Structure formats: structure tokens, C-alpha cells
Short mmCIF file of C-alpha atoms in Angstrom, two decimals:
data_model
loop_
_atom_site.label_atom_id
_atom_site.label_comp_id
_atom_site.label_asym_id
_atom_site.label_seq_id
_atom_site.Cartn_x
_atom_site.Cartn_y
_atom_site.Cartn_z
CA ARG I 1 -3.94 2.93 -39.10
CA MET I 2 -6.76 3.56 -41.53
CA GLU I 3 -10.07 5.35 -41.40
CA GLY I 4 -13.40 4.23 -42.74
CA TRP I 5 -16.86 2.87 -41.92
CA VAL I 6 -17.50 -0.22 -39.79
CA GLU I 7 -19.57 -2.72 -41.77
CA ASP I 8 -19.83 -5.89 -39.64
CA LEU I 9 -19.10 -6.48 -35.94
CA PHE I 10 -17.97 -9.97 -34.90
CA VAL I 11 -17.28 -9.04 -31.25
CA ASP I 12 -20.18 -7.01 -29.96
CA TYR I 13 -20.09 -7.00 -26.14
CA THR I 14 -17.68 -6.42 -23.28
CA GLY I 15 -16.42 -9.39 -21.31
CA GLN I 16 -16.10 -11.56 -24.42
CA LEU I 17 -12.98 -13.71 -24.62
CA VAL I 18 -11.06 -13.33 -27.89
CA ARG I 19 -8.09 -15.18 -29.34
CA LYS I 20 -5.11 -13.57 -30.99
CA GLY I 21 -5.93 -13.27 -34.71
CA GLN I 22 -9.70 -13.58 -34.18
CA PRO I 23 -11.78 -11.29 -36.49
CA LEU I 24 -13.18 -8.25 -34.68
CA PHE I 25 -14.96 -6.26 -37.43
CA THR I 26 -14.88 -5.39 -41.13
CA LEU I 27 -14.08 -1.91 -42.39
CA TYR I 28 -14.76 -0.07 -45.65
CA SER I 29 -11.94 2.39 -46.39
CA GLN I 30 -11.69 4.33 -49.64
CA GLU I 31 -7.99 4.91 -48.98
CA LEU I 32 -7.41 1.18 -48.68
CA VAL I 33 -9.32 0.49 -51.90
CA THR I 34 -7.16 3.06 -53.71
CA THR I 35 -3.95 1.52 -52.33
CA GLN I 36 -5.06 -1.93 -53.51
CA GLU I 37 -5.73 -0.56 -57.00
CA GLU I 38 -2.24 0.98 -57.04
CA TYR I 39 -0.76 -2.40 -56.16
CA LEU I 40 -2.72 -4.16 -58.94
CA LEU I 41 -1.63 -1.49 -61.46
CA ALA I 42 1.99 -1.98 -60.38
CA LEU I 43 1.65 -5.74 -60.93
CA ARG I 44 0.24 -5.20 -64.45
CA ALA I 45 2.98 -2.67 -65.29
CA LYS I 46 5.63 -5.10 -64.10
CA ALA I 47 4.14 -7.87 -66.26
CA ASP I 48 4.06 -5.57 -69.32
CA ILE I 49 7.74 -4.67 -69.07
CA GLN I 50 8.92 -8.09 -67.95
CA GLU I 51 10.06 -8.89 -71.49
CA SER I 52 11.68 -5.48 -71.96
CA PRO I 53 15.34 -5.69 -73.00
CA LEU I 54 16.06 -2.76 -70.70
CA LEU I 55 17.26 -3.97 -67.31
CA GLU I 56 16.52 -0.57 -65.78
CA ALA I 57 12.87 -0.78 -66.84
CA ARG I 58 12.46 -4.25 -65.34
CA GLU I 59 14.04 -3.12 -62.06
CA GLN I 60 11.78 -0.08 -61.95
CA GLY I 61 8.71 -2.28 -62.37
CA ALA I 62 9.82 -4.51 -59.48
CA GLN I 63 10.42 -1.46 -57.29
CA MET I 64 6.92 -0.12 -58.02
CA VAL I 65 5.39 -3.44 -56.93
CA GLU I 66 7.43 -3.55 -53.71
CA ALA I 67 6.55 0.07 -52.88
CA ALA I 68 2.85 -0.70 -53.33
CA ARG I 69 3.20 -3.79 -51.07
CA ASP I 70 4.84 -1.64 -48.39
CA ARG I 71 1.95 0.82 -48.47
CA LEU I 72 -0.48 -2.07 -47.99
CA ARG I 73 1.55 -3.32 -45.03
CA LEU I 74 1.18 0.13 -43.46
CA TRP I 75 -2.56 -0.54 -43.39
CA THR I 76 -1.81 -3.74 -41.37
CA ILE I 77 -2.59 -5.88 -44.44
CA THR I 78 -0.77 -9.19 -44.03
CA ASP I 79 1.40 -10.79 -46.74
CA ASN I 80 -1.17 -13.58 -47.10
CA GLN I 81 -3.89 -11.00 -47.78
CA ILE I 82 -1.63 -9.27 -50.33
CA GLU I 83 -1.01 -12.56 -52.14
CA GLU I 84 -4.75 -13.23 -52.14
CA LEU I 85 -5.31 -9.77 -53.65
CA ALA I 86 -2.82 -10.55 -56.43
CA ARG I 87 -4.56 -13.84 -57.24
CA ARG I 88 -8.01 -12.24 -57.15
CA GLY I 89 -6.97 -9.34 -59.39
CA LYS I 90 -9.47 -6.83 -57.99
CA PRO I 91 -9.60 -4.73 -54.82
CA GLN I 92 -11.26 -6.04 -51.72
CA THR I 93 -14.03 -3.63 -50.76
CA TYR I 94 -13.98 -4.50 -47.07
CA VAL I 95 -11.00 -5.39 -44.91
CA THR I 96 -11.21 -7.55 -41.81
CA ILE I 97 -9.55 -6.25 -38.64
CA TYR I 98 -8.14 -8.99 -36.38
CA SER I 99 -7.41 -9.03 -32.65
CA PRO I 100 -3.72 -8.28 -31.97
CA ALA I 101 -3.75 -10.18 -28.65
CA ALA I 102 -5.65 -12.76 -26.64
CA GLY I 103 -7.73 -11.64 -23.68
CA TYR I 104 -11.05 -10.22 -22.56
CA ILE I 105 -12.85 -7.23 -24.04
CA VAL I 106 -12.91 -4.81 -21.12
CA ASP I 107 -14.07 -1.78 -23.11
CA LYS I 108 -15.91 -1.47 -26.44
CA LYS I 109 -16.52 1.86 -28.16
CA VAL I 110 -17.31 0.73 -31.71
CA PHE I 111 -20.68 0.02 -33.31
CA LYS I 112 -21.93 -0.87 -36.77
CA GLY I 113 -21.90 2.02 -39.26
CA MET I 114 -19.49 4.06 -37.15
CA TYR I 115 -16.74 6.08 -38.86
CA VAL I 116 -13.42 5.31 -37.20
CA LYS I 117 -10.04 7.03 -37.40
CA PRO I 118 -6.52 5.78 -36.59
CA GLU I 119 -6.28 7.72 -33.30
CA MET I 120 -9.49 6.17 -31.92
CA THR I 121 -9.55 3.25 -29.47
CA VAL I 122 -12.33 0.91 -30.55
CA TYR I 123 -11.59 -2.06 -28.25
CA SER I 124 -9.59 -2.49 -25.04
CA ILE I 125 -8.36 -6.05 -24.62
CA ALA I 126 -6.88 -7.24 -21.32
CA ASP I 127 -5.04 -10.46 -20.58
CA LEU I 128 -6.37 -11.23 -17.09
CA SER I 129 -4.30 -14.39 -16.59
CA THR I 130 -1.70 -12.09 -15.04
CA ILE I 131 -2.75 -8.94 -13.20
CA TRP I 132 -1.09 -5.89 -11.67
CA VAL I 133 -1.89 -4.81 -8.12
CA LEU I 134 -1.00 -1.31 -6.91
CA ALA I 135 -0.30 -1.00 -3.18
CA ASP I 136 0.33 2.10 -1.06
CA ILE I 137 3.44 1.98 1.14
CA TYR I 138 4.00 4.52 3.92
CA GLU I 139 7.18 6.60 4.04
CA TYR I 140 8.68 4.87 7.06
CA GLU I 141 8.20 1.48 5.40
CA MET I 142 10.13 2.41 2.26
CA PRO I 143 13.61 1.40 3.52
CA PHE I 144 12.36 -2.18 3.81
CA ILE I 145 10.79 -2.46 0.34
CA GLN I 146 12.60 -3.55 -2.81
CA VAL I 147 11.85 -5.09 -6.21
CA GLY I 148 11.57 -8.88 -6.12
CA GLN I 149 10.06 -9.17 -2.65
CA ALA I 150 7.13 -11.54 -2.25
CA GLY I 151 3.66 -10.23 -1.49
CA ILE I 152 0.51 -11.95 -0.22
CA LEU I 153 -2.85 -10.57 -1.37
CA THR I 154 -6.11 -11.05 0.55
CA LEU I 155 -9.53 -9.66 -0.34
CA ASP I 156 -12.77 -9.21 1.58
CA ALA I 157 -14.62 -10.56 -1.45
CA LEU I 158 -12.61 -13.83 -1.27
CA PRO I 159 -12.04 -14.26 2.48
CA ASN I 160 -10.75 -17.83 2.32
CA GLU I 161 -8.21 -17.32 -0.45
CA THR I 162 -4.70 -15.89 -0.65
CA PHE I 163 -2.73 -14.96 -3.75
CA HIS I 164 1.05 -14.88 -4.02
CA GLY I 165 2.98 -12.44 -6.19
CA GLU I 166 6.02 -10.21 -6.15
CA ILE I 167 7.00 -6.56 -6.40
CA THR I 168 8.05 -5.64 -9.94
CA TYR I 169 8.19 -1.83 -9.75
CA ILE I 170 8.44 0.91 -7.13
CA TYR I 171 7.11 4.27 -8.29
CA PRO I 172 9.70 7.08 -8.02
CA TYR I 173 7.44 9.69 -6.43
CA LEU I 174 5.43 10.24 -3.26
CA SER I 175 1.74 11.14 -3.05
CA ARG I 176 1.43 14.60 -1.48
CA GLN I 177 -2.05 13.85 -0.15
CA THR I 178 -1.52 10.40 1.38
CA ARG I 179 2.27 10.50 2.00
CA THR I 180 2.56 7.06 0.44
CA VAL I 181 4.51 5.52 -2.42
CA LYS I 182 2.87 3.13 -4.85
CA VAL I 183 4.44 -0.23 -5.60
CA ARG I 184 3.33 -2.58 -8.36
CA LEU I 185 2.99 -6.29 -7.73
CA VAL I 186 2.30 -9.01 -10.31
CA PHE I 187 -0.01 -11.93 -9.49
CA LYS I 188 -0.87 -15.00 -11.54
CA ASN I 189 -4.62 -15.30 -12.10
CA PRO I 190 -5.23 -18.56 -13.98
CA THR I 191 -8.73 -19.06 -12.54
CA LEU I 192 -9.68 -15.42 -13.18
CA ARG I 193 -10.86 -15.03 -9.58
CA LEU I 194 -9.19 -11.64 -9.39
CA LYS I 195 -11.12 -8.90 -11.19
CA PRO I 196 -10.02 -5.43 -12.29
CA ASP I 197 -10.65 -2.65 -9.72
CA MET I 198 -11.00 -5.01 -6.74
CA TYR I 199 -9.77 -3.75 -3.37
CA GLY I 200 -7.58 -5.89 -1.13
CA THR I 201 -4.74 -5.93 1.36
CA VAL I 202 -1.15 -6.76 0.46
CA ARG I 203 1.19 -8.12 3.12
CA ILE I 204 4.90 -7.83 2.43
CA GLN I 205 7.14 -9.75 4.81
CA VAL I 206 10.63 -8.44 5.38
CA ASN I 207 12.88 -10.64 7.45
CA ARG I 208 15.81 -8.54 8.61
CA GLY I 209 17.22 -11.33 10.76
CA GLU I 210 17.72 -11.17 14.52
CA LYS I 211 18.04 -7.63 15.83
CA LEU I 212 18.28 -6.15 19.30
CA ALA I 213 15.20 -4.00 19.82
CA VAL I 214 13.47 -2.01 22.55
CA PRO I 215 9.93 -0.58 22.85
CA GLU I 216 9.47 2.93 21.54
CA GLU I 217 8.37 4.25 24.94
CA ALA I 218 11.70 3.15 26.49
CA VAL I 219 13.63 5.76 24.47
CA LEU I 220 14.06 9.29 25.79
CA ASP I 221 14.87 11.55 22.84
CA SER I 222 16.37 14.91 23.86
CA GLY I 223 16.88 16.01 20.27
CA THR I 224 20.67 15.71 20.46
CA ARG I 225 20.89 12.20 21.85
CA LYS I 226 18.73 9.17 22.57
CA VAL I 227 18.82 7.60 26.03
CA VAL I 228 17.41 4.49 27.69
CA PHE I 229 17.52 3.76 31.42
CA VAL I 230 19.22 0.49 32.31
CA VAL I 231 18.19 -1.18 35.57
CA ARG I 232 21.24 -1.72 37.81
CA GLY I 233 19.37 -3.21 40.77
CA GLU I 234 18.44 -1.98 44.26
CA GLY I 235 16.58 0.99 42.84
CA LEU I 236 19.51 2.22 40.75
CA PHE I 237 19.19 3.17 37.07
CA GLU I 238 21.84 4.10 34.53
CA PRO I 239 20.99 6.54 31.72
CA ARG I 240 22.63 4.97 28.65
CA GLU I 241 23.04 6.74 25.32
CA VAL I 242 22.14 4.45 22.40
CA ARG I 243 22.31 4.55 18.63
CA LEU I 244 19.06 3.46 17.02
CA GLY I 245 18.25 1.87 13.68
CA PRO I 246 14.91 1.70 11.84
CA LYS I 247 11.61 1.75 13.67
CA VAL I 248 9.38 -1.27 13.09
CA GLY I 249 5.88 -0.95 14.48
CA SER I 250 6.31 0.30 18.07
CA TYR I 251 9.93 -0.91 18.44
CA TYR I 252 13.34 0.57 17.62
CA GLU I 253 16.31 -1.47 16.51
CA VAL I 254 19.30 -0.81 18.79
CA VAL I 255 22.52 -0.59 16.80
CA GLU I 256 24.84 0.35 19.66
CA GLY I 257 24.70 0.99 23.41
CA LEU I 258 22.81 -2.04 24.79
CA GLU I 259 23.54 -5.71 25.27
CA LYS I 260 21.09 -8.57 24.97
CA GLY I 261 19.37 -9.33 28.27
CA GLU I 262 19.94 -5.95 29.95
CA ARG I 263 16.83 -4.76 31.78
CA ILE I 264 15.49 -1.35 30.78
CA VAL I 265 12.74 1.03 31.88
CA THR I 266 9.84 1.12 29.41
CA SER I 267 7.63 3.77 31.07
CA GLY I 268 8.22 6.72 33.35
CA THR I 269 11.51 7.59 31.62
CA PHE I 270 10.72 11.32 31.77
CA LEU I 271 10.37 11.14 35.56
CA LEU I 272 13.64 9.26 35.83
CA ASP I 273 15.41 11.79 33.63
CA SER I 274 14.15 14.74 35.67
CA GLU I 275 15.07 13.08 38.96
CA SER I 276 18.51 12.07 37.71
CA LYS I 277 19.28 15.71 36.81
CA LEU I 278 18.19 16.88 40.26
CA SER I 279 20.37 14.28 41.97
CA ALA I 280 23.51 15.77 40.32
CA SER I 281 25.21 12.40 40.38
CA THR I 282 28.71 12.62 38.93
CA ASN I 283 28.41 9.22 37.29
CA MET I 284 24.84 9.85 36.12
CA MET I 285 23.62 7.03 38.37
CA GLY I 286 21.52 7.48 41.45
CA SER I 287 18.99 5.94 43.73
CA LEU I 288 15.90 7.07 41.88
CA GLY I 289 12.28 6.55 42.87
CA MET I 290 10.53 3.54 41.38
CA GLY I 291 7.13 5.21 41.17
CA GLY I 292 5.30 4.71 37.88
CA ILE I 293 8.23 2.74 36.44
CA LYS I 294 7.82 -0.31 34.23
CA MET I 295 10.88 -2.40 33.38
CA ASP I 296 11.53 -4.62 30.41
CA GLN I 297 14.39 -6.60 28.98
CA ALA I 298 16.28 -5.96 25.75
CA GLN I 299 15.87 -9.06 23.60
CA MET I 300 17.05 -10.35 20.27
CA GLY I 301 14.12 -11.05 17.97
CA GLN I 302 12.87 -11.32 14.41
CA MET I 303 11.74 -7.97 13.01
CA ASP I 304 8.79 -8.90 10.79
CA MET I 305 7.48 -6.02 8.67
CA GLY I 306 4.57 -8.13 7.43
CA ASP I 307 2.31 -7.39 10.37
CA MET I 308 4.66 -5.08 12.27
CA ASP I 309 5.12 -7.69 15.01
CA MET I 310 8.48 -8.11 16.73
CA GLY I 311 8.68 -11.90 16.97
CA GLY I 312 10.79 -13.10 19.86
CA MET I 313 10.29 -9.95 21.98
CA GLU I 314 9.46 -11.05 25.51
CA GLN I 315 8.27 -8.48 28.01
CA ASP I 316 9.01 -8.97 31.70
CA LYS I 317 5.66 -9.14 33.46
CA ASN I 318 7.21 -8.12 36.81
CA MET I 319 7.02 -4.39 37.35
CA THR I 320 7.19 -2.06 40.30
CA GLN I 321 4.63 0.67 40.72
CA ARG I 322 4.26 3.23 43.48
CA GLU I 323 1.00 3.53 45.31
CA THR I 324 -1.04 6.52 44.24
CA ALA I 325 -4.09 8.11 45.73
CA THR I 326 -7.23 7.39 43.75
CA ALA I 327 -8.78 10.52 42.34
CA LYS I 328 -12.49 11.14 42.57
CA ASN I 329 -14.46 8.91 40.20
CA VAL I 330 -16.97 10.45 37.82
CA SER I 331 -19.52 8.83 35.52
CA SER I 332 -18.04 6.82 32.63
CA GLY I 333 -19.10 5.81 29.13
CA LYS I 334 -18.24 6.00 25.48
CA MET I 335 -17.01 9.22 23.88
CA GLU I 336 -17.88 10.24 20.33
CA LYS I 337 -16.34 12.73 17.93
CA LYS I 338 -16.92 13.62 14.28
CA ALA I 339 -14.27 14.76 11.80
CA GLU I 340 -13.85 14.75 7.99
CA GLY I 341 -17.11 12.86 7.53
CA LEU I 342 -16.11 10.14 10.01
CA THR I 343 -17.57 9.27 13.40
CA LEU I 344 -15.15 8.01 16.08
CA VAL I 345 -16.59 6.20 19.12
CA PHE I 346 -13.93 5.84 21.84
CA SER I 347 -14.12 3.35 24.71
CA THR I 348 -11.81 1.61 27.18
CA ASP I 349 -11.54 -1.69 29.00
CA PRO I 350 -11.53 -1.51 31.95
CA THR I 351 -13.88 1.40 32.35
CA PRO I 352 -12.85 3.61 34.10
CA VAL I 353 -9.19 3.40 33.08
CA ARG I 354 -6.56 2.47 35.66
CA ILE I 355 -2.84 2.57 36.22
CA GLY I 356 -1.28 -0.24 34.21
CA GLU I 357 -2.52 -1.98 31.10
CA ASN I 358 -5.73 -0.77 29.42
CA ARG I 359 -7.46 -1.85 26.23
CA ILE I 360 -8.38 1.09 23.99
CA GLN I 361 -11.04 0.67 21.31
CA VAL I 362 -12.24 3.07 18.63
CA THR I 363 -15.08 2.33 16.23
CA VAL I 364 -14.85 4.27 12.95
CA THR I 365 -17.85 4.75 10.65
CA ASP I 366 -18.45 6.95 7.62
CA ALA I 367 -21.23 9.47 7.02
CA ALA I 368 -23.57 6.65 5.98
CA GLY I 369 -22.87 4.76 9.19
CA LYS I 370 -20.85 2.04 7.45
CA PRO I 371 -17.65 0.68 9.06
CA VAL I 372 -14.39 2.15 7.74
CA SER I 373 -12.10 -0.84 7.16
CA HIS I 374 -8.45 -1.25 6.15
CA ALA I 375 -7.40 2.14 7.51
CA LYS I 376 -4.00 2.82 9.07
CA VAL I 377 -4.84 3.72 12.66
CA ARG I 378 -2.32 4.75 15.32
CA LEU I 379 -2.76 5.64 18.98
CA THR I 380 -0.45 8.19 20.63
CA PHE I 381 -0.67 8.65 24.39
CA THR I 382 1.08 11.05 26.76
CA MET I 383 0.49 13.13 29.88
CA PRO I 384 -0.12 16.87 29.30
CA MET I 385 2.98 18.16 31.05
CA PRO I 386 6.19 19.76 29.72
CA GLY I 387 8.85 17.37 28.49
CA MET I 388 6.71 14.25 28.40
CA ILE I 389 7.68 11.98 25.52
CA PRO I 390 4.57 10.62 23.73
CA ALA I 391 4.39 6.93 22.86
CA THR I 392 2.72 5.61 19.69
CA VAL I 393 1.33 2.14 19.05
CA PRO I 394 -0.52 0.75 16.01
CA MET I 395 -4.18 -0.16 16.40
CA THR I 396 -5.25 -3.43 14.82
CA GLU I 397 -8.60 -4.06 13.17
CA GLY I 398 -10.65 -6.91 14.57
CA LYS I 399 -14.20 -6.63 13.32
CA PRO I 400 -14.81 -4.25 10.38
CA GLY I 401 -14.24 -0.67 11.48
CA ILE I 402 -13.25 -1.59 15.06
CA TYR I 403 -9.62 -0.87 15.98
CA VAL I 404 -7.99 -1.85 19.27
CA ALA I 405 -4.66 -1.40 21.05
CA LYS I 406 -3.26 -2.00 24.51
CA VAL I 407 -1.46 0.79 26.36
CA ASN I 408 0.27 0.95 29.72
CA LEU I 409 -0.54 4.07 31.71
CA GLY I 410 2.38 4.30 34.12
CA MET I 411 1.07 6.80 36.64
CA ALA I 412 -2.07 8.45 37.95
CA GLY I 413 -3.41 11.60 36.36
CA GLN I 414 -4.73 12.87 33.06
CA TRP I 415 -3.62 11.13 29.86
CA ASP I 416 -4.29 12.44 26.35
CA LEU I 417 -4.91 9.70 23.79
CA THR I 418 -4.78 10.81 20.15
CA ILE I 419 -6.30 8.65 17.43
CA GLU I 420 -4.76 9.18 13.97
CA ILE I 421 -6.51 7.64 10.95
CA GLN I 422 -4.88 7.45 7.53
CA ARG I 423 -6.66 6.26 4.37
CA PRO I 424 -5.23 6.25 0.84
CA GLY I 425 -6.59 9.18 -1.13
CA GLN I 426 -8.37 10.70 1.89
CA PRO I 427 -7.34 13.44 4.34
CA ASP I 428 -5.85 12.28 7.63
CA VAL I 429 -8.09 12.41 10.70
CA LYS I 430 -6.64 13.13 14.15
CA GLU I 431 -8.76 13.44 17.31
CA THR I 432 -7.74 13.48 20.97
CA PHE I 433 -9.61 11.93 23.91
CA SER I 434 -8.58 12.56 27.52
CA VAL I 435 -8.87 10.08 30.38
CA ILE I 436 -7.88 10.22 34.05
CA ALA I 437 -6.12 7.17 35.42
CA GLY I 438 -6.10 6.06 39.04
CA GLU I 439 -5.57 2.82 40.93
CA SER I 440 -9.28 2.06 40.76
CA GLY I 441 -9.75 3.95 37.52
CA MET I 442 -11.13 7.23 36.33
CA SER I 443 -13.64 8.03 33.63
CA GLY I 444 -12.79 9.66 30.33
CA MET I 445 -13.58 13.11 29.10
CA PRO I 446 -13.38 14.40 25.52
CA GLY I 447 -10.03 16.00 24.70
CA MET I 448 -9.88 19.65 23.77
#
């Protein structure tokens, strides 16, 4: 609140721990010297008129002293320092500036002999015993996030440690570039292991209780209604309209239309829908072909947002597939694409791909060849034909920069697999790779 020249520095480097009330530096301020002299003059004037018979004069003297004390307080001079000034009877040339809080010096912009003004920041002091962590939450995750929820923080720099905190604030706006919302979490840091500007991963667990859920690929969305095919036995399937709740990972909550334990089709729903329309069955049920069809069972399970797993979901391993002619095999290998400064290396297991379950792997590196970790990576797969409903699954990171997912290719032919990479503060990357599936597999070819 005052300006002047810095005479002595008691705290002269960043990282130093200071206590509240600890001296930081001394300052020479002509304005402060003048204000002290005014206070001493007011004290002398009050003493001179103390014996005056005029009450008004005595009150005026007291008011002058109090006004001078208030001006000194504006300079952050404490009452103890003012009393010491009165006892000393002469102005103090230099004033000591004390730390207003305990913490670490994280920024220092002052040096000896410098002229400082009230609007300048000379020290930045941070209390690191409690820290804030800012996390990016995607749009579709926002309905599950609220203040007070617990968060678990992990860091690559401290691989064997976890830190527990909670959400204290949700920012009211969305980032246009990343399509994420920032949330602020508070973590205790008594050992000071957490440092400012560290990067980490926050896991927020949301237990929504037991919910009936089905895989995303089981839902046929016509735009006006959402349908799943219920297995009725003996090759019969019933198209059932359902009302869906939130999507968690690759599963939808079913609010209405299904019962626990009913068996449903989880792949080939487009083929079933087309065939059911051709059959012109009055009750929307018919003896439909089983080719390329995978069946599953609607189950009650825990919907855990922490790692997007659907605990309690049990898939029926028994499935019926029609025999398909194996297309001509061609040479196989890894496929590579470059986009937005990233290199994507795509591979499959088995190679070539086959009808049924396949393991898809993509290795992501930056322009320097370093692995790109902690990205949000999703895999969308579909067949390039009209009306096919694409399915999307999250890819999980195993080793740094290596993301994997398992997909079920329900029929022979070309499949387009699109890799979408999202990183906070960076443009999204989306590249498509095409593969041809057969009973004994087909090799991949780069997507257009």
C-alpha cells in the first residue's frame, strides 16, 4: 500500500519456506516518514492542549491523533509499531514488511534497491499443504459429476502412490476446443509430494446402483425410436422398443422395455431389421436368419463411471454364426497414418482379422517419436453399407502410448475401423483403417 525503495531483503530466493509474520524486506518510503511525523505532531499538539479548559479543544486534539493513527494503519503499520513510534518520538526511516501468510515462495520479483509501488506483486506465497487439481471432464460424463464426490489422483512421477480428495467446484462453461468442462478437486498434501504444475490422472467413481444395461451395439436407433431384438427361441426374434438412460462406456442403461435375463442380439441387428421388414410379419416377429448374429443377455449390474466398466455384466459366450466363404487372402502387416503431428500405427490380433472377436491395437507417438499417453481414445467400427449402425468402444492404455480394444466382427466383408483421439488443449485426431474379415481372416488396408 506504499511505494518506496527496498533496503534489505530477508527472503531472497524462491522455494524458501516462510512463516506468517516473518520479515520479508525493509522499505524506505518518504510518504511513510511524512505520515509518522504528522502523527508525532498530533501527539505533541494533544499534549499541549491537554490542560486547556476548552473541552472542544481537547476533543479536537484527540481526533487529530486518531486520524493520524488511521493513516498509519493504511500503510499496514501495526498498533504495536505505532506505540513504539510514540515512545521513540521520532520517525522510523525504514519500515519492515512482514509475510501475510505461511507457505513457500513460488515467485520472487523484488531485489535490493528496487523501487516498488502498491500495484506491484513482489512475492507470491503458496500454502502447498493443500493443493487444487484441475481435471477435464467430457460432456457425456457431466450428468454423473457433482460437488462433494471423491476423487483419486495418480501420477506417472509417483507410480506407487495415490492421493484422495474431493470435488469442490465445477466450472460453469465448456471449452470450445476440447469439449470438456473443468472441475476443481482439493487434495491434502502434508508431505509436499505433490508439486505445482504436475500432470496426473483423476479417477472419479460414481456408483449409480444396480441398473439394467445392454451393449451399445445391441441398440438399433432409427432416429424416432430405439429397438433391441429379443431372442424368442427356435430362430425367432422380437423387435422391442426400449427407452434408454445414460450411456456409460459402451453400455446403455435400459429404463423401460426389457426385463432382467432376457436374451438379446448384440450384433447383426441391421440385418435382422432389414429381414424383419421384408417378412411383413403382422406381429413384427418372424423366423429370421441367424447369420452373423451374436446374442447376449440383459443383466443387472453396477454402473461404475470410474473406469467405465459395467461390473456385473455377463456376456453369453454361446453364439450362432452362419458359415461364410473365405475371401481371398492378401499380405498382412501394420498400417501407419500421420495426422496433426501424431503417428498412428494400427495392428490386429489375429492377423489377418476374422469373423468374431479381434484385438485391435494402435500405437500413438508424437512428432518426436515419444509415446502419447493419457489420451481419450475410442474405436468406432462398422461395415460400409447403407443403414449400418456403427458401434463405439473405448480403447484402454496398457503400455505408454499403446491403446487396445476388443471388437466382434459379426460377418464377413469389409469393416471400417475409425480411431478417434482426444487430448485436452489439442485438436481431435480421427483416422480410419479398413480391414476385410473372413472365417480364416483377411488382411487390412488403409481406409480412405
